Amino acid sequence: MSEVSANLYAHLRAAFPVDLDAVAVETDSGDCYSWRDLDRGTAMLANFLQSLGLPHDARIAVQVEKSVEALMLYLATLRAGFVFLPLNSAYQSAEINYFLGDAEPAVVVCSAQNFGWVTTLAFSAGTRWVFTLNDDRSGSLLERAAQASDQHAVVSKMPDDLAVIIYTSGTTGRSKGAMLTHGNMLSNALVLKDFWGWRSAQQGGDVLIHALPIFHVHGLFVAIHGALINGSKMIWLAKFDPKLVLQHLPHATVFMGVPTLYVRLLAEPGLNHSATRHMRLFISGSAPLLLDTFKAWQERTGHAILERYGMSETIMLTSNPLQGERRGGTVGPPLPGVSLRVISGQGRELAAGEIGDIQVKGPNVFAGYWRMPEKTAEEFTSDGFFKTGDVGQLDASGYVTIVGRSKDLIISGGYNVYPAELESFINDLPGVSESAVVGVPHADFGEVGVAVVVPKPGVQLDAGQILAALKARLANYKVPKQCHVVADLPRNAMGKVQKNLLRTQYR
Ligand code: MLC
Ligand code: AMP
């Protein structure tokens, strides 16, 4: 791979259709952006970022609502060779403070609404520039970039050069920044382009309904890279709304969602064979798709949802096939180029059907955790496999089934919630002796958190107040849906809290 061609943006740009005036992105409010608009907009933003005189590895941290301009900012950051750091728009100040302190971004882009507190945090973390970008095309970023040239030469990058840092919460409290390179993302995008049979304009042209947030791997990489590296149009929904998705299905061919999106679509009476007859592919991931959902979807629409499996550190790892059997309850075989093995607690590679820890290797696997060499070393084996923290099995035909997680993690509506983070927060509340947070099944979100809290002797705790305190400080999706105040937590002979008992009791 030549130097220039390793920049992911150069590859996405090379896939733009010949007709640059064709529509690349159509929003739910009817605005259309052509491929030329994407090229010019990203050029102006890239020129503007470069005019700030930033170091080559400058991090550009972005916490904004979903918009096409936010998409352009992502692409412009790649184009200019800087490092993109997406942040969930639900994060509050304590969470943002940690990310800014850890990543030390040179530039922070936030909504005008959050400008006051974000600026205070950013400047104390050493950030030089804070700009605003709102979802109505207003804000200082676009005002400033409007002066920049719309001609820009893509900055040359090597495959191992850092492109993005994605924070993924740690099992023991501290969030870790997974460092993804241009090579990681490009290799995965190219594999998925073939594996999912993206159709070029000559083959009828795919159209993707993009209904996911753009601050995590699913919406930011799998969906956006998938469409752009194929020159495919996106129907861009600012927020998932099942009725809106139904309305757009006749004009689209590909849809991607976390399982909650499929559950909510199934609740729409208008979802049937006729509504989905124009669609080529429904893809699910980020959390387990229940077999019931898979079957109900097939019955209602005639489509077998294609389930795939991945993570922030690795992008996509496995996928059910486009042709061939899509087996509900499995995440399909490893993608081409991905080595996947299942390992016993004693480090032995397990045979088909045996359950153990999933380890992976491949060009898609990240370059390590940002400024955490020891943590990085711990998460890789001596022969270079990454320990996913997922527990599963391979069957005789190579399909992977995920049966659980060795990491203490709740996946709620496709978002990761780390019990350790919540427990440490609850334990710091006045009057709390200790706490445990566990995941229980939930019809809509798949899984949700329940907090079980023990008061200090003589203290009366109010469950509602505990939840309110969490809601005031943490991203809303992390807040447990229930809280129970109890006299003590069940423990085993070693003194370890028996979370399995709590899960059964509160399910
Ligand atoms: C919102 N809430 C959630 C929640 N989302 N609670 C738990 N889990 C969630 N995921 C809260 C809201 O704050 C609100 O609380 C209440 O639940 C009801 O919210 P809602 O109106 O029903 O939520 P909505 O805004 O519609 O959002 C639901 C959703 C969203 C499913 C559309 O969560 C979503 O977009 N999820 C996708 C996440 C995603 O993209 N994951 C990819 C990760 S990448 P209150 O108290 O305010 O009423 C990855 C790798 C891979 O994992 O393999 O892809
Ligand atoms: P994240 O760190 O947000 O990228 O989340 C990655 C985790 O999501 C993985 O380690 C899995 O536990 C889970 N995950 C992703 N896709 C699937 C899937 N199809 N089925 C089950 N779990 C999944």
Coordinates of C-alpha atoms and ligand atoms in Angstrom, one line a residue:
M1 CA 0.0 0.0 0.0
S2 CA 1.5 3.4 -0.9
E3 CA 1.7 6.2 1.6
V4 CA -1.0 8.3 0.1
S5 CA -3.4 5.4 -0.4
A6 CA -3.4 4.4 3.3
N7 CA -5.4 7.4 4.3
L8 CA -8.9 6.0 4.7
Y9 CA -10.4 9.2 3.3
A10 CA -8.5 8.8 0.1
H11 CA -10.1 5.4 -0.4
L12 CA -13.6 6.6 0.4
R13 CA -13.1 9.5 -2.0
A14 CA -11.9 7.2 -4.7
A15 CA -15.2 5.3 -4.5
F16 CA -17.4 8.4 -5.0
P17 CA -19.4 8.0 -8.2
V18 CA -18.4 9.6 -11.4
D19 CA -21.5 11.8 -11.2
L20 CA -20.5 14.0 -8.3
D21 CA -23.8 15.8 -8.5
A22 CA -25.8 12.7 -7.6
V23 CA -27.2 12.6 -4.1
A24 CA -24.9 11.2 -1.5
V25 CA -26.9 11.9 1.7
E26 CA -30.6 12.7 2.0
T27 CA -31.8 13.8 5.5
D28 CA -35.1 13.2 7.1
S29 CA -35.9 16.8 6.7
G30 CA -35.5 16.5 2.9
D31 CA -32.1 18.2 2.5
C32 CA -29.8 16.6 -0.1
Y33 CA -26.0 16.7 -0.1
S34 CA -24.3 15.7 -3.3
W35 CA -20.9 13.8 -3.5
R36 CA -19.5 17.1 -4.5
D37 CA -20.9 18.7 -1.4
L38 CA -19.2 16.0 0.7
D39 CA -15.9 16.5 -1.1
R40 CA -16.0 20.3 -0.9
G41 CA -17.3 20.5 2.7
T42 CA -14.6 18.1 4.0
A43 CA -12.0 20.0 2.1
M44 CA -13.0 23.2 3.7
L45 CA -13.1 21.7 7.2
A46 CA -9.7 19.9 6.6
N47 CA -8.1 23.1 5.4
F48 CA -9.5 25.0 8.4
L49 CA -8.2 22.3 10.9
Q50 CA -4.8 22.4 9.2
S51 CA -4.7 26.2 9.4
L52 CA -4.7 26.0 13.2
G53 CA -1.1 24.7 13.1
L54 CA -1.8 21.6 15.1
P55 CA 0.7 18.8 15.6
H56 CA 0.3 15.8 13.2
D57 CA -1.2 13.6 16.0
A58 CA -3.6 16.2 17.3
R59 CA -6.8 14.8 18.7
I60 CA -10.1 16.4 17.6
A61 CA -12.7 15.6 20.3
V62 CA -16.3 15.9 19.1
Q63 CA -19.5 15.8 21.2
V64 CA -22.3 17.0 19.0
E65 CA -25.7 15.9 17.8
K66 CA -26.0 13.8 14.6
S67 CA -25.9 15.9 11.5
V68 CA -24.4 15.7 8.0
E69 CA -21.9 18.4 9.0
A70 CA -20.8 16.2 11.9
L71 CA -20.2 13.4 9.4
M72 CA -18.2 15.9 7.3
L73 CA -16.1 16.8 10.4
Y74 CA -15.3 13.1 10.9
L75 CA -14.2 12.8 7.2
A76 CA -12.3 16.1 7.3
T77 CA -10.3 14.9 10.3
L78 CA -9.3 11.8 8.5
R79 CA -8.6 13.8 5.4
A80 CA -6.3 16.2 7.3
G81 CA -4.6 13.3 9.0
F82 CA -5.6 14.2 12.6
V83 CA -7.1 11.8 15.1
F84 CA -10.9 11.8 15.6
L85 CA -12.3 11.3 19.1
P86 CA -16.1 10.8 19.0
L87 CA -18.0 11.3 22.3
N88 CA -21.5 10.1 23.1
S89 CA -23.8 13.2 23.2
A90 CA -25.4 11.8 26.4
Y91 CA -22.1 12.2 28.4
Q92 CA -22.2 14.7 31.1
S93 CA -19.4 16.9 32.6
A94 CA -17.8 14.2 34.8
E95 CA -17.5 11.8 31.9
I96 CA -16.3 14.5 29.5
N97 CA -13.8 15.7 32.0
Y98 CA -12.1 12.3 32.1
F99 CA -12.0 11.9 28.3
L100 CA -10.5 15.4 27.8
G101 CA -8.0 14.9 30.6
D102 CA -6.9 11.5 29.2
A103 CA -6.8 12.3 25.5
E104 CA -5.6 15.9 25.7
P105 CA -7.3 17.0 22.5
A106 CA -6.0 20.0 20.7
V107 CA -9.5 20.8 19.4
V108 CA -12.9 20.2 21.0
V109 CA -16.1 20.6 19.1
C110 CA -19.4 20.7 21.0
S111 CA -22.9 22.0 20.7
A112 CA -23.5 25.7 21.5
Q113 CA -25.7 24.6 24.4
N114 CA -22.7 22.9 26.2
F115 CA -20.1 25.5 25.2
G116 CA -19.8 27.0 28.7
W117 CA -19.0 23.9 30.7
V118 CA -17.1 22.1 27.9
T119 CA -14.8 25.1 27.4
T120 CA -14.0 25.3 31.1
L121 CA -13.1 21.6 31.1
A122 CA -11.3 21.7 27.8
F123 CA -9.0 24.7 28.7
S124 CA -8.1 23.1 32.0
A125 CA -7.1 19.9 30.0
G126 CA -4.8 22.0 27.8
T127 CA -7.1 22.2 24.7
R128 CA -6.3 25.1 22.5
W129 CA -9.5 25.5 20.5
V130 CA -13.1 24.9 21.3
F131 CA -15.7 25.4 18.4
T132 CA -19.4 24.8 18.3
L133 CA -21.4 22.8 15.8
N134 CA -25.2 22.5 16.1
D135 CA -27.4 20.2 14.2
D136 CA -29.0 23.1 12.3
R137 CA -25.7 24.0 10.5
S138 CA -25.0 26.9 12.9
G139 CA -21.9 27.3 15.1
S140 CA -18.4 28.7 15.1
L141 CA -16.8 25.7 13.3
L142 CA -18.7 26.2 10.1
E143 CA -18.5 30.0 10.3
R144 CA -14.7 29.7 10.5
A145 CA -14.4 26.9 7.9
A146 CA -16.5 28.9 5.4
Q147 CA -13.5 31.1 4.8
A148 CA -11.3 28.1 3.8
S149 CA -10.6 26.8 0.3
D150 CA -12.6 23.9 -1.0
Q151 CA -9.6 22.4 -2.7
H152 CA -7.5 20.1 -0.5
A153 CA -4.9 17.4 -1.1
V154 CA -5.5 14.4 1.2
V155 CA -2.8 14.2 3.8
S156 CA -0.6 11.1 3.3
K157 CA -0.8 8.4 6.0
M158 CA 0.8 5.0 6.6
P159 CA -1.5 2.0 7.4
D160 CA -0.3 2.1 11.1
D161 CA -1.0 5.7 11.6
L162 CA -3.6 6.5 14.2
A163 CA -7.0 7.6 12.8
V164 CA -9.5 7.4 15.7
I165 CA -9.6 6.9 19.4
I166 CA -12.8 5.3 20.7
Y167 CA -13.3 5.1 24.4
T168 CA -14.6 1.9 25.7
S169 CA -15.2 1.6 29.4
G170 CA -12.9 -0.5 31.5
T171 CA -13.9 -3.4 33.6
T172 CA -12.2 -1.8 36.6
G173 CA -13.4 1.8 36.3
R174 CA -11.2 3.7 34.0
S175 CA -12.2 4.1 30.4
K176 CA -9.7 3.0 27.8
G177 CA -9.1 4.7 24.5
A178 CA -8.9 2.1 21.8
M179 CA -6.5 3.3 19.1
L180 CA -7.7 2.4 15.6
T181 CA -5.4 3.0 12.6
H182 CA -6.2 3.9 9.0
G183 CA -5.1 0.4 8.1
N184 CA -7.5 -1.2 10.7
M185 CA -10.5 0.7 9.3
L186 CA -9.7 0.4 5.6
S187 CA -9.1 -3.4 5.8
N188 CA -12.4 -3.9 7.6
A189 CA -14.3 -1.7 5.2
L190 CA -13.0 -3.5 2.2
V191 CA -13.7 -6.9 3.6
L192 CA -17.3 -5.9 4.4
K193 CA -17.8 -4.4 1.0
D194 CA -17.3 -7.8 -0.6
F195 CA -18.7 -9.9 2.2
W196 CA -22.1 -8.1 2.3
G197 CA -22.1 -7.7 -1.5
W198 CA -22.6 -4.0 -1.6
R199 CA -24.0 -3.2 -5.1
S200 CA -22.4 -0.6 -7.2
A201 CA -24.4 2.0 -9.2
Q202 CA -24.2 -0.2 -12.3
Q203 CA -25.7 -3.1 -10.3
G204 CA -28.7 -1.1 -9.2
G205 CA -26.9 0.8 -6.4
D206 CA -27.4 0.2 -2.7
V207 CA -29.1 2.8 -0.5
L208 CA -28.5 2.6 3.3
I209 CA -30.9 3.9 5.9
H210 CA -28.6 5.3 8.6
A211 CA -30.5 5.5 11.8
L212 CA -27.7 4.9 14.4
P213 CA -25.8 7.4 16.5
I214 CA -22.4 8.4 14.9
F215 CA -20.2 8.2 18.0
H216 CA -19.7 4.4 18.2
V217 CA -18.3 1.7 15.8
H218 CA -21.6 0.6 14.5
G219 CA -23.0 3.9 13.2
L220 CA -19.6 5.6 12.6
F221 CA -17.6 2.9 10.9
V222 CA -19.7 -0.1 9.8
A223 CA -22.5 2.0 8.4
I224 CA -20.7 5.1 7.1
H225 CA -17.6 3.4 5.7
G226 CA -19.9 0.6 4.2
A227 CA -21.9 3.1 2.2
L228 CA -19.1 5.5 1.3
I229 CA -16.6 2.9 0.2
N230 CA -19.2 1.7 -2.2
G231 CA -20.3 5.1 -3.4
S232 CA -23.8 4.3 -2.0
K233 CA -26.3 6.9 -1.0
M234 CA -27.4 7.2 2.7
I235 CA -30.8 8.2 4.0
W236 CA -29.8 10.0 7.1
L237 CA -32.1 9.9 10.1
A238 CA -31.1 12.2 12.9
K239 CA -32.6 9.8 15.4
F240 CA -34.1 6.3 15.1
D241 CA -37.9 6.4 14.7
P242 CA -39.5 3.2 13.6
K243 CA -42.3 5.0 11.6
L244 CA -39.7 7.1 9.7
V245 CA -37.7 4.0 8.9
L246 CA -40.8 2.3 7.5
Q247 CA -41.5 5.3 5.4
H248 CA -38.0 5.2 3.9
L249 CA -37.9 1.4 3.3
P250 CA -39.3 1.6 -0.2
H251 CA -36.4 3.9 -1.2
A252 CA -33.6 1.9 0.4
T253 CA -31.9 -1.5 0.2
V254 CA -29.8 -1.9 3.4
F255 CA -30.6 -1.3 7.0
M256 CA -28.3 -1.7 10.0
G257 CA -29.5 -1.7 13.6
V258 CA -28.9 -2.9 17.2
P259 CA -31.5 -5.5 18.2
T260 CA -33.6 -2.8 20.0
L261 CA -34.3 -1.2 16.6
Y262 CA -35.6 -4.5 15.2
V263 CA -37.8 -5.0 18.3
R264 CA -39.3 -1.5 17.9
L265 CA -39.8 -2.0 14.2
L266 CA -41.6 -5.3 14.9
A267 CA -44.1 -3.4 17.1
E268 CA -45.2 -1.4 14.0
P269 CA -48.3 -2.9 12.3
G270 CA -47.1 -1.7 8.9
L271 CA -44.0 -3.9 9.0
N272 CA -44.7 -6.7 6.5
H273 CA -43.5 -8.4 3.3
S274 CA -44.7 -5.6 1.1
A275 CA -43.1 -2.8 3.2
T276 CA -39.7 -4.6 3.0
R277 CA -39.9 -5.9 -0.6
H278 CA -37.4 -3.4 -1.9
M279 CA -34.8 -4.2 0.8
R280 CA -31.8 -6.4 0.1
L281 CA -30.3 -6.7 3.5
F282 CA -31.1 -6.2 7.2
I283 CA -28.0 -6.3 9.5
S284 CA -27.9 -6.5 13.3
G285 CA -25.1 -6.3 15.8
S286 CA -23.7 -4.6 18.9
A287 CA -25.7 -6.9 21.2
P288 CA -27.3 -10.4 21.0
L289 CA -30.2 -10.6 18.7
L290 CA -32.8 -12.9 20.4
L291 CA -33.8 -15.9 18.3
D292 CA -37.4 -14.9 18.8
T293 CA -36.7 -11.5 17.2
F294 CA -34.8 -13.2 14.3
K295 CA -37.8 -15.6 13.7
A296 CA -40.5 -13.0 14.1
W297 CA -38.7 -10.8 11.6
Q298 CA -38.4 -13.6 9.1
E299 CA -42.1 -14.4 9.5
R300 CA -43.2 -10.8 9.1
T301 CA -41.0 -9.7 6.3
G302 CA -39.5 -12.8 4.6
H303 CA -36.0 -11.5 5.4
A304 CA -33.4 -13.4 7.5
I305 CA -31.6 -10.7 9.6
L306 CA -27.8 -11.0 9.0
E307 CA -26.2 -10.9 12.5
R308 CA -22.6 -10.0 12.9
Y309 CA -20.3 -9.5 15.8
G310 CA -17.6 -6.9 16.6
M311 CA -16.3 -4.5 19.1
S312 CA -14.6 -1.1 19.4
E313 CA -11.1 -2.6 19.6
T314 CA -11.6 -4.8 16.5
I315 CA -14.4 -3.3 14.3
M316 CA -16.1 -6.3 12.7
L317 CA -15.0 -9.9 13.5
T318 CA -17.6 -12.3 12.3
S319 CA -20.7 -12.3 10.1
N320 CA -23.4 -14.6 9.0
P321 CA -23.1 -15.0 5.2
L322 CA -24.8 -13.1 2.5
Q323 CA -25.4 -16.2 0.5
G324 CA -25.7 -19.4 2.5
E325 CA -27.4 -20.0 5.8
R326 CA -27.9 -17.1 8.2
R327 CA -28.3 -18.9 11.5
G328 CA -30.3 -17.1 14.1
G329 CA -28.6 -17.1 17.5
T330 CA -25.1 -17.3 15.9
V331 CA -22.9 -14.4 14.7
G332 CA -21.6 -16.5 11.8
P333 CA -18.0 -17.4 10.8
P334 CA -15.0 -15.2 11.2
L335 CA -14.6 -12.6 8.4
P336 CA -11.9 -13.2 5.8
G337 CA -8.6 -12.3 7.3
V338 CA -9.8 -12.7 10.9
S339 CA -8.3 -15.5 13.0
L340 CA -10.6 -16.5 15.8
R341 CA -10.1 -19.2 18.4
V342 CA -11.8 -20.3 21.6
I343 CA -9.5 -20.9 24.6
S344 CA -10.1 -22.7 27.9
G345 CA -9.3 -21.2 31.3
Q346 CA -6.0 -23.1 31.2
G347 CA -5.0 -21.6 27.8
R348 CA -5.8 -24.7 25.7
E349 CA -7.4 -24.2 22.2
L350 CA -10.9 -25.8 22.4
A351 CA -12.5 -28.0 19.8
A352 CA -15.8 -27.3 18.1
G353 CA -18.7 -27.2 20.5
E354 CA -16.6 -26.4 23.6
I355 CA -17.2 -23.1 25.3
G356 CA -14.4 -20.8 26.2
D357 CA -12.9 -17.3 25.8
I358 CA -12.9 -15.8 22.3
Q359 CA -9.5 -14.5 21.1
V360 CA -8.9 -12.8 17.7
K361 CA -6.1 -11.6 15.4
G362 CA -6.2 -9.7 12.1
P363 CA -5.5 -6.5 10.3
N364 CA -8.7 -5.0 11.9
V365 CA -7.4 -5.4 15.5
F366 CA -6.5 -2.1 17.1
A367 CA -3.1 -0.8 17.9
G368 CA -3.6 -0.8 21.7
Y369 CA -5.1 1.4 24.4
W370 CA -4.1 5.1 24.4
R371 CA -1.3 5.7 26.9
M372 CA -1.9 2.3 28.6
P373 CA 0.9 0.0 27.5
E374 CA 0.5 -2.3 30.5
K375 CA -3.3 -2.7 30.0
T376 CA -2.6 -3.3 26.3
A377 CA -0.1 -6.0 27.1
E378 CA -2.5 -7.7 29.5
E379 CA -5.2 -7.9 26.8
F380 CA -3.0 -9.6 24.2
T381 CA -1.6 -13.1 24.3
S382 CA 2.1 -13.8 23.8
D383 CA 1.3 -14.9 20.2
G384 CA -0.6 -11.7 19.4
F385 CA -4.2 -12.6 19.9
F386 CA -6.6 -10.0 21.5
K387 CA -8.7 -11.3 24.4
T388 CA -12.2 -10.1 23.6
G389 CA -13.7 -10.8 27.0
D390 CA -16.6 -12.6 25.2
V391 CA -17.3 -16.2 25.9
G392 CA -18.5 -18.5 23.1
Q393 CA -18.1 -21.5 20.9
L394 CA -17.3 -22.4 17.3
D395 CA -19.4 -25.2 15.7
A396 CA -18.1 -27.8 13.2
S397 CA -19.0 -25.6 10.3
G398 CA -17.1 -22.6 11.7
Y399 CA -20.1 -20.5 13.0
V400 CA -19.5 -18.6 16.2
T401 CA -22.1 -18.5 19.0
I402 CA -21.6 -16.0 21.8
V403 CA -22.9 -17.4 25.1
G404 CA -21.8 -14.8 27.6
R405 CA -19.0 -12.4 28.6
S406 CA -16.1 -12.8 31.0
K407 CA -16.1 -9.0 31.3
D408 CA -18.6 -7.5 33.7
L409 CA -20.6 -5.6 31.2
I410 CA -24.2 -4.9 30.5
I411 CA -25.3 -4.1 26.9
S412 CA -28.4 -2.0 27.0
G413 CA -30.0 -1.1 23.7
G414 CA -26.6 -1.5 22.1
Y415 CA -24.8 0.8 24.6
N416 CA -22.2 -0.7 26.9
V417 CA -22.8 0.0 30.6
Y418 CA -20.0 -1.0 33.0
P419 CA -21.2 -2.0 36.5
A420 CA -17.9 -1.1 38.0
E421 CA -18.3 2.5 37.0
L422 CA -21.8 2.7 38.4
E423 CA -20.9 0.9 41.6
S424 CA -18.0 3.2 42.3
F425 CA -20.3 6.2 41.8
I426 CA -23.1 4.8 44.0
N427 CA -20.5 3.8 46.7
D428 CA -19.4 7.4 46.9
L429 CA -23.0 8.6 47.7
P430 CA -23.6 9.6 51.3
G431 CA -24.9 6.8 53.5
V432 CA -23.9 4.0 51.1
S433 CA -21.9 1.1 52.4
E434 CA -21.7 -0.9 49.2
S435 CA -23.5 -1.8 46.0
A436 CA -23.8 -4.2 43.1
V437 CA -25.1 -3.5 39.6
V438 CA -26.3 -6.4 37.5
G439 CA -27.9 -6.8 34.1
V440 CA -31.4 -8.3 33.8
P441 CA -33.3 -9.2 30.6
H442 CA -35.5 -6.4 29.2
A443 CA -38.0 -6.7 26.3
D444 CA -37.0 -3.4 24.6
F445 CA -33.3 -2.8 25.5
G446 CA -32.4 -6.5 25.6
E447 CA -30.7 -6.0 29.0
V448 CA -30.9 -3.2 31.6
G449 CA -29.1 -2.5 34.8
V450 CA -30.5 -3.0 38.3
A451 CA -28.7 -1.5 41.3
V452 CA -28.7 -3.2 44.6
V453 CA -27.5 -1.0 47.4
V454 CA -26.6 -1.6 51.1
P455 CA -26.8 1.4 53.5
K456 CA -24.3 2.2 56.2
P457 CA -25.6 1.1 59.6
G458 CA -28.4 3.3 60.9
V459 CA -28.9 5.1 57.6
Q460 CA -32.2 5.0 55.7
L461 CA -31.6 5.2 51.9
D462 CA -34.1 6.2 49.3
A463 CA -33.9 4.2 46.0
G464 CA -35.4 7.0 44.0
Q465 CA -32.9 9.5 45.3
I466 CA -30.0 7.2 44.4
L467 CA -31.3 7.0 40.8
A468 CA -31.8 10.7 40.7
A469 CA -28.3 11.3 41.8
L470 CA -27.0 9.0 39.1
K471 CA -29.2 10.7 36.5
A472 CA -27.8 14.1 37.4
R473 CA -24.2 13.1 36.8
L474 CA -24.1 10.2 34.2
A475 CA -25.2 9.6 30.6
N476 CA -28.9 8.7 30.8
Y477 CA -28.5 5.2 29.2
K478 CA -26.2 4.2 32.1
V479 CA -28.8 4.9 34.8
P480 CA -30.2 1.6 36.2
K481 CA -33.9 1.1 35.5
Q482 CA -34.4 0.0 39.1
C483 CA -32.7 0.4 42.5
H484 CA -33.3 -1.9 45.5
V485 CA -32.0 -1.0 49.0
V486 CA -31.1 -4.2 50.9
A487 CA -29.5 -5.2 54.2
D488 CA -26.6 -7.1 52.6
L489 CA -25.3 -8.6 49.4
P490 CA -25.0 -12.4 48.8
R491 CA -21.4 -13.5 49.0
N492 CA -19.6 -16.7 48.3
A493 CA -17.0 -18.4 50.6
M494 CA -14.3 -16.2 49.1
G495 CA -16.3 -13.1 50.0
K496 CA -17.0 -12.3 46.4
V497 CA -20.5 -10.8 45.6
Q498 CA -22.6 -13.4 43.9
K499 CA -24.0 -11.4 41.0
N500 CA -25.6 -14.5 39.5
L501 CA -27.9 -14.7 42.5
L502 CA -28.8 -11.0 42.2
R503 CA -29.5 -11.5 38.5
T504 CA -31.9 -14.3 39.2
Q505 CA -33.6 -12.5 42.1
Y506 CA -34.2 -9.2 40.2
R507 CA -34.9 -10.5 36.7
Ligands
MLC1 C1 -32.0 5.5 25.9 N1 -32.2 5.2 27.2 C2 -31.6 4.0 27.4 C3 -31.0 3.6 26.2 N2 -31.3 4.6 25.3 N3 -31.6 3.2 28.5 C4 -30.9 2.1 28.4 N4 -30.3 1.7 27.3 C5 -30.3 2.5 26.1 N5 -29.7 2.1 25.0 C6 -33.0 5.8 28.2 C7 -33.4 7.2 27.9 O1 -32.4 8.1 28.3 C8 -34.7 7.4 28.6 O2 -34.5 7.7 29.9 C9 -35.3 6.0 28.5 O3 -34.2 5.1 28.4 C10 -36.2 5.8 27.3 O4 -35.5 6.3 26.2 P1 -36.1 6.1 24.7 O5 -36.7 7.4 24.3 O6 -36.8 4.9 24.6 O7 -34.7 6.0 24.0 P2 -34.3 6.4 22.5 O8 -33.8 7.8 22.6 O9 -35.3 6.0 21.6 O10 -33.0 5.5 22.3 C11 -33.0 4.2 22.2 C12 -32.1 3.7 21.1 C13 -30.7 4.2 21.4 C14 -32.1 2.2 21.1 C15 -32.6 4.2 19.8 O11 -30.3 3.7 22.7 C16 -29.7 3.9 20.4 O12 -29.5 4.5 19.4 N6 -28.9 2.8 20.6 C17 -27.9 2.3 19.7 C18 -26.6 2.3 20.3 C19 -25.4 2.0 19.3 O13 -25.3 2.6 18.3 N7 -24.5 1.1 19.7 C20 -23.4 0.7 18.9 C21 -22.2 0.5 19.7 S1 -20.9 -0.1 18.7 P3 -35.2 8.8 30.7 O14 -34.9 8.5 32.1 O15 -34.7 10.0 30.2 O16 -36.7 8.6 30.4 C22 -20.6 -1.7 19.2 C23 -19.7 -2.5 18.4 C24 -20.6 -3.3 17.5 O17 -21.2 -2.2 20.2 O18 -20.4 -4.6 17.4 O19 -21.4 -2.7 16.8
AMP2 P1 -18.2 -2.1 22.3 O1 -17.1 -2.2 23.2 O2 -19.2 -1.1 22.5 O3 -17.6 -2.1 21.0 O4 -19.0 -3.5 22.5 C1 -18.5 -4.7 22.0 C2 -19.2 -5.8 22.6 O5 -20.5 -5.9 22.1 C3 -18.6 -7.2 22.2 O6 -17.5 -7.5 23.0 C4 -19.7 -8.1 22.5 O7 -19.8 -8.4 23.9 C5 -21.0 -7.3 22.1 N1 -21.5 -7.6 20.8 C6 -21.3 -7.0 19.6 N2 -22.0 -7.6 18.6 C7 -22.6 -8.7 19.2 C8 -23.5 -9.7 18.8 N3 -23.9 -9.8 17.5 N4 -24.0 -10.6 19.7 C9 -23.6 -10.5 21.0 N5 -22.8 -9.6 21.4 C10 -22.3 -8.7 20.6

